[in-house]
Amino acid sequence: MVQNILDYLEATAADCPDKPAFEDLEHSYTFAQVLGNAKRIGSALIHVLPQNAPVPVLMEKEAWTLNVFMGAVCAGCFYTLVEPEQPDERIRTILDTLEAEVIVTSGKLSERVAALGFTGKVLLAEELVESVIDEEALASRRKMACDIDPLYAIFTSGSTGVPKGVVVSHRSVIDFTEHFTRIFGFSREDVIGNQAPFDFDVSVKDIYTSIFTGAKLVLIPKQMFSMPPSLLDFLCEKHVTSLTWAVSALCMVTTLRGFEYRVPSEVRRVLFSGEVMPYKHLKAWREALPAAEFVNLYGPTEIVCNCTYYRVRGDEPEDAALPIGSAFGNRLVFLLDDQNCVIRDAGIQGEICVAGTSLASGYYNNPQATEKSFVQNPENQSYPQVIYRTGDIGTYNDEGLLCFAGRRDFQVKRMGHRIELEEIQLTLDQTEGVTRSCCIYGEQEQKLVAFYVGEIDKKELRRKVKEQMPAFMLPDKFLHMDEMPMTKNGKIDRAALWNHYREEKRR
């Protein structure tokens, strides 16, 4: 029975030692090299840190960084990627929350670490990897490990703006990875094109699918996502077969008409998540890759990657969002109403809740936040059964499939009516002349503002939208954008949009 992610790495390294595991523009590491590097780094860390200690890794997104992650795991510790481009204050908050004794970085980022005023030990990855492998010490740590030990922590601010460290165990990732790779048929022959940053949980699917199956993981440079020709050339030249991307990354290709330049014809699997996929963009991708499978994935970081999936069939109505589908194996996904009763009938909205071993362990050093979201299943008073309350609203359709109906945060009360901002956005996205949109409600201003990218005139857009929705849902203002601002995780940056609106008001 697999109890540790290292079981995957060791098995794959033994089975195909010389096969490339992780690759970027400059470097490539075989599975045997990754395991060797991890053991050397782990041997060094063992003499510095106790078991299950956090290892913040302040490094850039490159193949070498993944070796360092595995080194932390070999030491019986857990890793946290600290993005060097983040503001100093956020990084300090992360390090303080972890109560970090060390930080691992590279020589080229030494000055960046120095600027933080970190008082613990600063360890250089390139020096750690020069250590001698201590098999006895590594075996001792492994003997003391169990599957509920933490593997990584990802810091997400959520709706509060304050970083919260979501702690994820080996068991949770093992449980997810084995279902994920089996359902979608990943194999050693796959080449995975990684889009997501390493401090975003979408990357977890890429990393551990590679380690488990022996597929090659190629890291796509961030700048390519604003240059479709370079991106599509990269996908073709690297023979990429699988994409697990944010919706915004897929939409960028179609917005800029990338397929008129080149089609990455070897791609046979496109998995997307994070936001609602606009129909017109999905249609363009499916027309470019008619033989590929397209899957809508759903799930917040706290349930470890995804809890539901929906395979696109092609007969879905254009005027409705895709279902988020059915639960992955070994997960209980259900809806609770405002009285904490389970909803079973179609068309009734409730909060999406999840149970199962794939749940995260909670938030690091934050029991209050943990107790608020990871709660006892109200339907079960007989024994402890933790569920995660996602804060997302869902319904069942007539086929019994789960459908995403928006965030609780995005439900607003206006003119006596409760409005789903996603419903307005869906109407905008379907309007001819609109390529992307986002709708935001300002509580203080009491204003509903629609932001859009596209060729249509604002007055014409307002007229068309007015024909399709009641007056209480009609945005007060329509703002044309040259492009949508994005967060580093590839989602529309709502805070940046609202700041843009306020700046427009001052002019």
Coordinates of C-alpha atoms in Angstrom, one line a residue:
M1 CA 0.0 0.0 0.0
V2 CA 1.3 3.4 -1.0
Q3 CA 1.8 5.6 2.1
N4 CA 4.2 8.2 0.9
I5 CA 4.6 10.2 -2.3
L6 CA 8.2 9.0 -2.3
D7 CA 6.9 5.5 -3.0
Y8 CA 5.7 6.9 -6.4
L9 CA 9.1 8.6 -7.2
E10 CA 11.1 5.5 -6.2
A11 CA 9.0 3.2 -8.3
T12 CA 9.1 5.4 -11.4
A13 CA 12.8 6.0 -11.0
A14 CA 13.4 2.3 -10.8
D15 CA 11.1 1.6 -13.8
C16 CA 12.3 4.3 -16.2
P17 CA 15.4 5.9 -14.6
D18 CA 16.6 7.7 -17.7
K19 CA 13.2 9.1 -18.8
P20 CA 12.9 12.9 -18.5
A21 CA 10.7 13.9 -15.5
F22 CA 10.8 17.7 -15.3
E23 CA 11.9 20.1 -18.0
D24 CA 12.1 23.8 -18.6
L25 CA 13.7 25.9 -21.3
E26 CA 17.2 25.4 -19.9
H27 CA 17.3 22.2 -17.9
S28 CA 15.9 18.7 -17.9
Y29 CA 16.0 16.1 -15.1
T30 CA 15.4 12.4 -15.4
F31 CA 13.5 10.5 -12.7
A32 CA 16.7 9.0 -11.4
Q33 CA 18.3 12.4 -11.2
V34 CA 15.3 13.8 -9.3
L35 CA 15.5 11.0 -6.8
G36 CA 19.2 11.4 -6.3
N37 CA 19.0 15.2 -5.9
A38 CA 16.1 14.8 -3.5
K39 CA 18.1 12.3 -1.4
R40 CA 21.1 14.6 -1.2
I41 CA 19.0 17.7 -0.3
G42 CA 16.9 15.6 2.2
S43 CA 20.1 14.3 3.8
A44 CA 21.2 17.9 4.4
L45 CA 17.9 19.1 5.7
I46 CA 17.6 16.2 8.2
H47 CA 20.5 17.6 10.2
V48 CA 18.8 21.0 10.4
L49 CA 15.0 20.3 10.8
P50 CA 12.8 18.0 12.8
Q51 CA 10.3 15.7 11.2
N52 CA 7.2 17.4 9.7
A53 CA 8.8 20.8 9.8
P54 CA 7.9 23.4 7.1
V55 CA 10.5 24.1 4.4
P56 CA 9.6 27.4 2.7
V57 CA 11.2 27.4 -0.8
L58 CA 11.8 30.9 -2.2
M59 CA 12.6 30.0 -5.8
E60 CA 11.4 30.7 -9.3
K61 CA 9.2 28.4 -11.3
E62 CA 11.8 26.1 -12.9
A63 CA 12.5 22.3 -13.1
W64 CA 15.2 22.6 -10.5
T65 CA 12.6 23.8 -7.9
L66 CA 10.7 20.6 -8.2
N67 CA 13.9 18.7 -7.1
V68 CA 14.0 20.9 -4.0
F69 CA 10.4 20.1 -3.2
M70 CA 11.2 16.4 -3.3
G71 CA 14.3 17.0 -1.1
A72 CA 12.1 18.5 1.6
V73 CA 9.8 15.4 1.4
C74 CA 12.8 13.1 1.7
A75 CA 13.7 14.9 4.9
G76 CA 10.3 14.0 6.3
C77 CA 9.3 17.6 6.1
F78 CA 6.8 19.5 3.9
Y79 CA 7.4 22.3 1.4
T80 CA 5.8 25.7 0.7
L81 CA 6.6 27.6 -2.4
V82 CA 7.2 31.2 -1.7
E83 CA 6.9 33.2 -4.9
P84 CA 9.8 35.7 -5.1
E85 CA 7.7 38.3 -6.8
Q86 CA 5.2 38.5 -4.0
P87 CA 5.2 41.7 -1.8
D88 CA 7.6 41.6 1.2
E89 CA 4.7 41.9 3.7
R90 CA 2.9 38.8 2.3
I91 CA 6.1 36.8 2.3
R92 CA 6.8 37.8 5.9
T93 CA 3.3 36.8 6.9
I94 CA 3.8 33.4 5.3
L95 CA 7.1 32.8 7.1
D96 CA 5.6 34.0 10.4
T97 CA 2.6 31.7 10.1
L98 CA 4.9 28.8 9.4
E99 CA 7.2 29.8 12.2
A100 CA 9.9 28.9 9.8
E101 CA 13.4 28.1 11.1
V102 CA 14.9 28.0 7.6
I103 CA 14.3 29.2 4.1
V104 CA 15.7 27.4 1.1
T105 CA 16.6 29.6 -1.9
S106 CA 19.1 29.9 -4.7
G107 CA 22.2 32.0 -4.9
K108 CA 20.7 34.4 -7.5
L109 CA 17.9 35.2 -5.0
S110 CA 20.0 35.8 -1.9
E111 CA 19.5 39.5 -2.1
R112 CA 15.7 39.0 -2.3
V113 CA 15.8 37.0 0.9
A114 CA 18.1 39.5 2.6
A115 CA 15.6 42.2 1.9
L116 CA 13.0 40.3 3.9
G117 CA 15.0 40.5 7.2
F118 CA 14.6 36.8 7.8
T119 CA 16.3 35.8 11.0
G120 CA 16.4 32.1 10.5
K121 CA 18.9 30.0 8.5
V122 CA 19.1 30.8 4.8
L123 CA 20.1 27.6 2.9
L124 CA 21.1 27.5 -0.7
A125 CA 19.7 24.7 -2.8
E126 CA 22.8 24.4 -4.9
E127 CA 24.9 23.8 -1.8
L128 CA 22.4 21.3 -0.2
V129 CA 22.5 19.2 -3.3
E130 CA 26.3 18.7 -2.9
S131 CA 25.7 16.8 0.4
V132 CA 26.4 13.1 0.8
I133 CA 23.4 10.9 0.8
D134 CA 22.7 9.6 4.3
E135 CA 20.7 6.5 3.6
E136 CA 20.4 5.5 7.3
A137 CA 19.1 9.0 8.3
L138 CA 16.6 9.0 5.4
A139 CA 15.4 5.5 6.3
S140 CA 14.9 6.5 9.9
R141 CA 12.8 9.5 8.9
R142 CA 10.8 7.4 6.5
K143 CA 10.2 4.7 9.2
M144 CA 8.6 7.4 11.5
A145 CA 6.4 8.8 8.7
C146 CA 2.7 8.1 8.1
D147 CA 0.3 8.9 5.3
I148 CA -1.4 11.8 7.2
D149 CA 1.9 13.7 7.5
P150 CA 1.9 17.0 5.6
L151 CA 3.3 17.0 2.1
Y152 CA 2.9 20.7 1.2
A153 CA 1.2 23.9 2.3
I154 CA -0.3 26.3 -0.2
F155 CA -1.1 29.8 0.9
T156 CA -4.3 31.2 -0.4
S157 CA -5.9 34.5 0.7
G158 CA -9.4 33.7 -0.2
S159 CA -12.0 36.4 0.4
T160 CA -10.2 37.8 3.4
G161 CA -7.0 39.0 1.8
V162 CA -5.0 37.4 4.6
P163 CA -2.8 34.4 3.6
K164 CA -4.0 31.1 5.0
G165 CA -1.8 28.0 4.7
V166 CA -3.8 25.0 3.4
V167 CA -2.0 21.9 4.7
V168 CA -2.2 18.8 2.5
S169 CA -1.2 15.3 3.5
H170 CA 0.5 12.6 1.5
R171 CA -2.7 10.5 1.8
S172 CA -4.9 13.3 0.3
V173 CA -2.6 13.6 -2.8
I174 CA -2.2 9.9 -3.2
D175 CA -6.0 9.5 -3.0
F176 CA -6.6 12.2 -5.6
T177 CA -3.7 11.3 -8.0
E178 CA -4.7 7.6 -8.4
H179 CA -8.3 8.5 -9.3
F180 CA -7.3 11.4 -11.5
T181 CA -4.8 9.5 -13.6
R182 CA -7.0 6.4 -14.0
I183 CA -10.1 8.4 -15.0
F184 CA -8.4 10.4 -17.6
G185 CA -6.0 7.7 -18.8
F186 CA -2.6 9.3 -18.2
S187 CA 0.4 7.2 -19.1
R188 CA 4.2 7.3 -19.4
E189 CA 3.7 8.4 -23.0
D190 CA 2.1 11.7 -22.0
V191 CA 3.8 15.1 -22.1
I192 CA 2.1 17.5 -19.7
G193 CA 2.3 21.2 -20.4
N194 CA 2.3 23.0 -17.1
Q195 CA 0.7 26.4 -16.9
A196 CA 0.0 26.9 -13.2
P197 CA 2.4 28.5 -10.7
F198 CA 3.8 26.1 -8.1
D199 CA 1.9 27.9 -5.3
F200 CA -1.4 27.2 -7.0
D201 CA -2.9 23.8 -6.5
V202 CA -3.5 23.1 -10.2
S203 CA 0.2 22.5 -10.5
V204 CA -0.2 19.6 -8.0
K205 CA -2.1 17.6 -10.6
D206 CA 0.8 18.2 -13.1
I207 CA 3.6 17.3 -10.7
Y208 CA 2.2 14.2 -9.1
T209 CA 0.6 12.9 -12.3
S210 CA 4.2 13.0 -13.7
I211 CA 5.7 11.3 -10.7
F212 CA 3.1 8.6 -10.5
T213 CA 2.8 7.7 -14.2
G214 CA 6.2 8.6 -15.6
A215 CA 4.8 11.2 -17.9
K216 CA 7.1 14.1 -18.8
L217 CA 6.3 17.5 -17.3
V218 CA 7.4 20.5 -19.3
L219 CA 7.1 24.0 -17.7
I220 CA 5.7 26.7 -20.0
P221 CA 7.3 30.1 -19.4
K222 CA 4.7 32.6 -18.1
Q223 CA 5.5 35.2 -20.8
M224 CA 4.3 32.8 -23.5
F225 CA 0.7 33.2 -22.3
S226 CA 0.6 36.7 -23.7
M227 CA 2.2 35.5 -27.0
P228 CA 0.1 32.8 -28.6
P229 CA 2.5 32.1 -31.5
S230 CA 5.3 31.4 -29.1
L231 CA 3.0 29.3 -26.9
L232 CA 1.6 27.2 -29.7
D233 CA 5.1 26.7 -31.2
F234 CA 6.2 25.5 -27.7
L235 CA 3.3 23.0 -27.4
C236 CA 4.0 21.6 -30.9
E237 CA 7.8 21.4 -30.5
K238 CA 7.5 19.7 -27.1
H239 CA 4.9 17.3 -28.4
V240 CA 2.6 18.2 -25.5
T241 CA -0.4 15.8 -25.2
S242 CA -2.2 17.1 -22.1
L243 CA -3.2 20.5 -20.7
T244 CA -4.5 21.2 -17.2
W245 CA -5.0 24.9 -17.4
A246 CA -6.9 27.8 -15.9
V247 CA -9.9 28.9 -18.0
S248 CA -8.3 32.3 -18.6
A249 CA -5.2 30.7 -20.1
L250 CA -7.3 28.8 -22.6
C251 CA -9.4 31.9 -23.4
M252 CA -6.2 33.9 -24.1
V253 CA -5.4 31.6 -27.0
T254 CA -8.8 32.0 -28.6
T255 CA -9.2 35.7 -27.8
L256 CA -6.0 36.4 -29.7
R257 CA -6.9 34.0 -32.5
G258 CA -4.0 31.8 -31.9
F259 CA -5.4 28.8 -33.8
E260 CA -5.3 30.9 -37.0
Y261 CA -1.5 30.6 -36.6
R262 CA -1.0 27.0 -35.5
V263 CA -2.8 24.1 -33.9
P264 CA -1.1 21.9 -31.3
S265 CA -2.5 18.8 -32.9
E266 CA -0.9 16.3 -30.5
V267 CA -2.9 17.6 -27.6
R268 CA -5.5 15.0 -26.8
R269 CA -6.7 16.1 -23.3
V270 CA -7.7 19.5 -22.2
L271 CA -8.8 19.9 -18.5
F272 CA -9.9 23.3 -17.2
S273 CA -11.0 24.8 -13.9
G274 CA -11.0 27.9 -11.8
E275 CA -13.8 29.9 -13.5
V276 CA -16.8 29.3 -15.8
M277 CA -15.7 28.3 -19.3
P278 CA -17.3 30.7 -21.8
Y279 CA -19.1 28.6 -24.5
K280 CA -17.6 30.5 -27.5
H281 CA -14.1 29.8 -26.3
L282 CA -14.8 26.2 -25.6
K283 CA -16.3 25.8 -29.1
A284 CA -13.2 27.3 -30.7
W285 CA -10.9 24.9 -28.8
R286 CA -13.1 21.9 -29.7
E287 CA -13.2 22.9 -33.4
A288 CA -9.4 23.2 -33.4
L289 CA -8.9 19.9 -31.6
P290 CA -11.9 17.7 -32.5
A291 CA -10.3 14.5 -31.4
A292 CA -9.3 15.8 -27.9
E293 CA -11.2 15.2 -24.7
F294 CA -12.4 18.3 -22.8
V295 CA -13.2 18.2 -19.1
N296 CA -14.6 20.7 -16.7
L297 CA -13.0 20.3 -13.3
Y298 CA -14.2 21.8 -10.0
G299 CA -12.8 22.0 -6.5
P300 CA -11.1 24.5 -4.2
T301 CA -7.6 24.1 -2.8
E302 CA -9.0 22.8 0.5
I303 CA -10.4 19.6 -1.0
V304 CA -7.0 18.9 -2.8
C305 CA -7.3 19.9 -6.5
N306 CA -10.7 18.7 -7.6
C307 CA -13.8 16.9 -6.3
T308 CA -16.0 16.7 -9.4
Y309 CA -15.5 16.5 -13.1
Y310 CA -17.6 16.7 -16.3
R311 CA -16.7 15.3 -19.7
V312 CA -17.8 17.7 -22.4
R313 CA -20.2 15.9 -24.8
G314 CA -20.8 18.5 -27.4
D315 CA -24.6 18.7 -27.0
E316 CA -24.6 21.2 -24.1
P317 CA -26.9 24.2 -24.6
E318 CA -25.1 27.5 -25.4
D319 CA -27.1 29.5 -23.0
A320 CA -26.1 27.6 -19.8
A321 CA -22.8 27.0 -18.0
L322 CA -21.3 23.6 -18.2
P323 CA -22.2 21.2 -15.3
I324 CA -19.4 20.5 -12.8
G325 CA -20.6 17.0 -13.0
S326 CA -20.0 14.0 -10.7
A327 CA -17.7 13.3 -7.8
F328 CA -14.3 11.7 -8.1
G329 CA -14.0 8.3 -6.4
N330 CA -13.8 8.2 -2.6
R331 CA -15.4 11.6 -2.3
L332 CA -18.8 12.6 -0.9
V333 CA -20.0 15.8 -2.6
F334 CA -23.4 17.1 -1.6
L335 CA -25.5 20.2 -1.1
L336 CA -26.7 21.7 2.2
D337 CA -29.5 24.2 2.4
D338 CA -29.6 27.1 4.9
Q339 CA -31.0 24.8 7.6
N340 CA -28.1 22.3 7.1
C341 CA -30.4 19.8 5.4
V342 CA -29.2 17.8 2.4
I343 CA -30.7 18.8 -0.9
R344 CA -31.5 15.9 -3.3
D345 CA -34.0 17.5 -5.7
A346 CA -33.1 19.2 -9.0
G347 CA -33.1 23.0 -9.2
I348 CA -32.7 23.8 -5.5
Q349 CA -29.7 25.8 -4.6
G350 CA -27.4 24.9 -1.7
E351 CA -23.8 25.1 -0.5
I352 CA -21.4 22.6 -2.0
C353 CA -19.8 20.5 0.7
V354 CA -17.2 17.7 0.5
A355 CA -16.0 14.8 2.6
G356 CA -13.4 12.2 2.1
T357 CA -9.7 11.5 2.6
S358 CA -8.8 14.0 -0.1
L359 CA -9.7 16.9 2.2
A360 CA -6.8 19.1 3.3
S361 CA -5.8 18.8 7.0
G362 CA -6.8 22.4 7.7
Y363 CA -5.0 25.7 7.9
Y364 CA -1.6 25.9 9.4
N365 CA -1.4 27.6 12.7
N366 CA -5.0 28.9 12.2
P367 CA -7.4 26.9 14.3
Q368 CA -10.1 29.5 14.1
A369 CA -10.3 29.4 10.3
T370 CA -10.0 25.6 10.3
E371 CA -12.9 25.2 12.7
K372 CA -15.1 27.6 10.6
S373 CA -14.7 25.7 7.3
F374 CA -13.8 22.1 8.3
V375 CA -16.8 21.1 10.3
Q376 CA -18.8 18.1 11.5
N377 CA -21.2 16.8 8.9
P378 CA -24.6 18.1 10.3
E379 CA -26.3 15.0 8.8
N380 CA -24.2 12.7 10.9
Q381 CA -24.3 13.0 14.7
S382 CA -23.2 9.4 15.4
Y383 CA -19.4 9.7 14.9
P384 CA -16.8 12.3 13.8
Q385 CA -17.0 13.0 10.0
V386 CA -15.4 16.2 8.9
I387 CA -16.7 18.0 5.8
Y388 CA -15.4 21.1 4.1
R389 CA -17.9 23.9 3.4
T390 CA -16.7 25.4 0.1
G391 CA -18.8 28.6 0.2
D392 CA -19.8 27.8 -3.4
I393 CA -23.5 27.5 -4.4
G394 CA -24.6 24.6 -6.5
T395 CA -27.8 22.9 -7.9
Y396 CA -28.6 19.5 -9.5
N397 CA -29.8 19.5 -13.1
D398 CA -32.4 17.1 -14.5
E399 CA -29.7 14.5 -15.2
G400 CA -28.6 14.6 -11.5
L401 CA -25.4 16.3 -12.4
L402 CA -24.0 19.0 -10.1
C403 CA -24.0 22.6 -11.5
F404 CA -22.0 25.5 -10.2
A405 CA -24.3 28.5 -9.4
G406 CA -21.7 31.0 -8.0
R407 CA -19.9 32.0 -4.9
R408 CA -21.8 33.0 -1.8
D409 CA -19.4 36.1 -1.9
F410 CA -20.9 36.9 -5.4
Q411 CA -24.5 36.7 -4.4
V412 CA -25.8 40.3 -3.9
K413 CA -29.1 41.9 -2.8
R414 CA -30.3 44.6 -5.2
M415 CA -33.7 46.3 -5.5
G416 CA -35.1 43.7 -3.2
H417 CA -33.8 40.8 -5.4
R418 CA -31.0 38.3 -4.8
I419 CA -28.7 38.3 -7.8
E420 CA -26.1 35.8 -9.0
L421 CA -23.2 37.8 -10.6
E422 CA -22.2 34.7 -12.6
E423 CA -25.7 34.7 -14.2
I424 CA -25.1 38.2 -15.5
Q425 CA -21.6 37.3 -16.6
L426 CA -23.0 34.3 -18.5
T427 CA -25.3 36.6 -20.5
L428 CA -22.5 39.0 -21.3
D429 CA -20.2 36.2 -22.4
Q430 CA -22.8 34.9 -24.8
T431 CA -23.4 38.3 -26.4
E432 CA -21.9 38.6 -29.9
G433 CA -18.9 41.0 -29.8
V434 CA -17.9 40.1 -26.3
T435 CA -14.9 37.8 -25.7
R436 CA -14.5 38.0 -21.9
S437 CA -16.5 39.6 -19.2
C438 CA -16.8 40.0 -15.4
C439 CA -19.5 41.6 -13.3
I440 CA -18.8 43.2 -9.9
Y441 CA -21.0 44.8 -7.2
G442 CA -19.7 47.5 -5.0
E443 CA -21.5 47.4 -1.6
Q444 CA -20.5 51.0 -0.6
E445 CA -21.3 52.5 -4.0
Q446 CA -24.4 50.3 -4.5
K447 CA -23.3 49.9 -8.2
L448 CA -23.3 46.9 -10.5
V449 CA -20.5 47.3 -13.0
A450 CA -19.9 45.1 -16.1
F451 CA -16.4 44.9 -17.5
Y452 CA -15.9 43.4 -20.9
V453 CA -13.3 42.7 -23.6
G454 CA -14.6 42.8 -27.2
E455 CA -15.4 44.9 -30.3
I456 CA -19.0 45.8 -29.4
D457 CA -19.9 49.3 -28.4
K458 CA -21.0 49.9 -24.8
K459 CA -24.4 51.3 -25.8
E460 CA -25.0 48.4 -28.1
L461 CA -24.0 45.9 -25.4
R462 CA -26.3 47.6 -22.9
R463 CA -29.2 47.4 -25.4
K464 CA -28.6 43.7 -26.1
V465 CA -28.2 42.8 -22.4
K466 CA -31.3 44.7 -21.5
E467 CA -33.3 42.5 -23.9
Q468 CA -32.3 39.4 -22.0
M469 CA -32.6 40.2 -18.3
P470 CA -34.9 42.0 -15.9
A471 CA -34.1 45.6 -14.9
F472 CA -32.9 44.7 -11.4
M473 CA -30.1 42.6 -13.0
L474 CA -29.0 45.2 -15.6
P475 CA -25.5 46.6 -14.7
D476 CA -25.4 50.4 -13.9
K477 CA -22.2 50.8 -16.0
F478 CA -20.4 49.0 -18.8
L479 CA -16.7 49.4 -19.0
H480 CA -14.7 48.3 -22.0
M481 CA -11.3 46.8 -21.2
D482 CA -8.4 46.1 -23.7
E483 CA -7.7 43.0 -21.7
M484 CA -8.8 41.5 -18.4
P485 CA -6.3 41.8 -15.5
M486 CA -5.4 38.4 -14.1
T487 CA -4.2 37.2 -10.8
K488 CA -1.0 35.1 -10.8
N489 CA -3.2 32.0 -10.5
G490 CA -4.8 32.8 -13.9
K491 CA -8.2 34.1 -12.6
I492 CA -9.8 37.4 -13.4
D493 CA -8.5 40.0 -10.9
R494 CA -11.7 41.5 -9.5
A495 CA -9.8 43.9 -7.1
A496 CA -7.9 45.3 -10.0
L497 CA -11.1 45.8 -12.0
W498 CA -12.8 47.6 -9.2
N499 CA -9.8 49.9 -8.8
H500 CA -10.0 50.6 -12.5
Y501 CA -13.7 51.5 -12.1
R502 CA -12.9 53.9 -9.2
E503 CA -10.2 55.6 -11.3
E504 CA -12.6 56.0 -14.2
K505 CA -15.0 57.7 -11.8
R506 CA -12.4 60.3 -10.8
R507 CA -11.7 61.3 -14.4

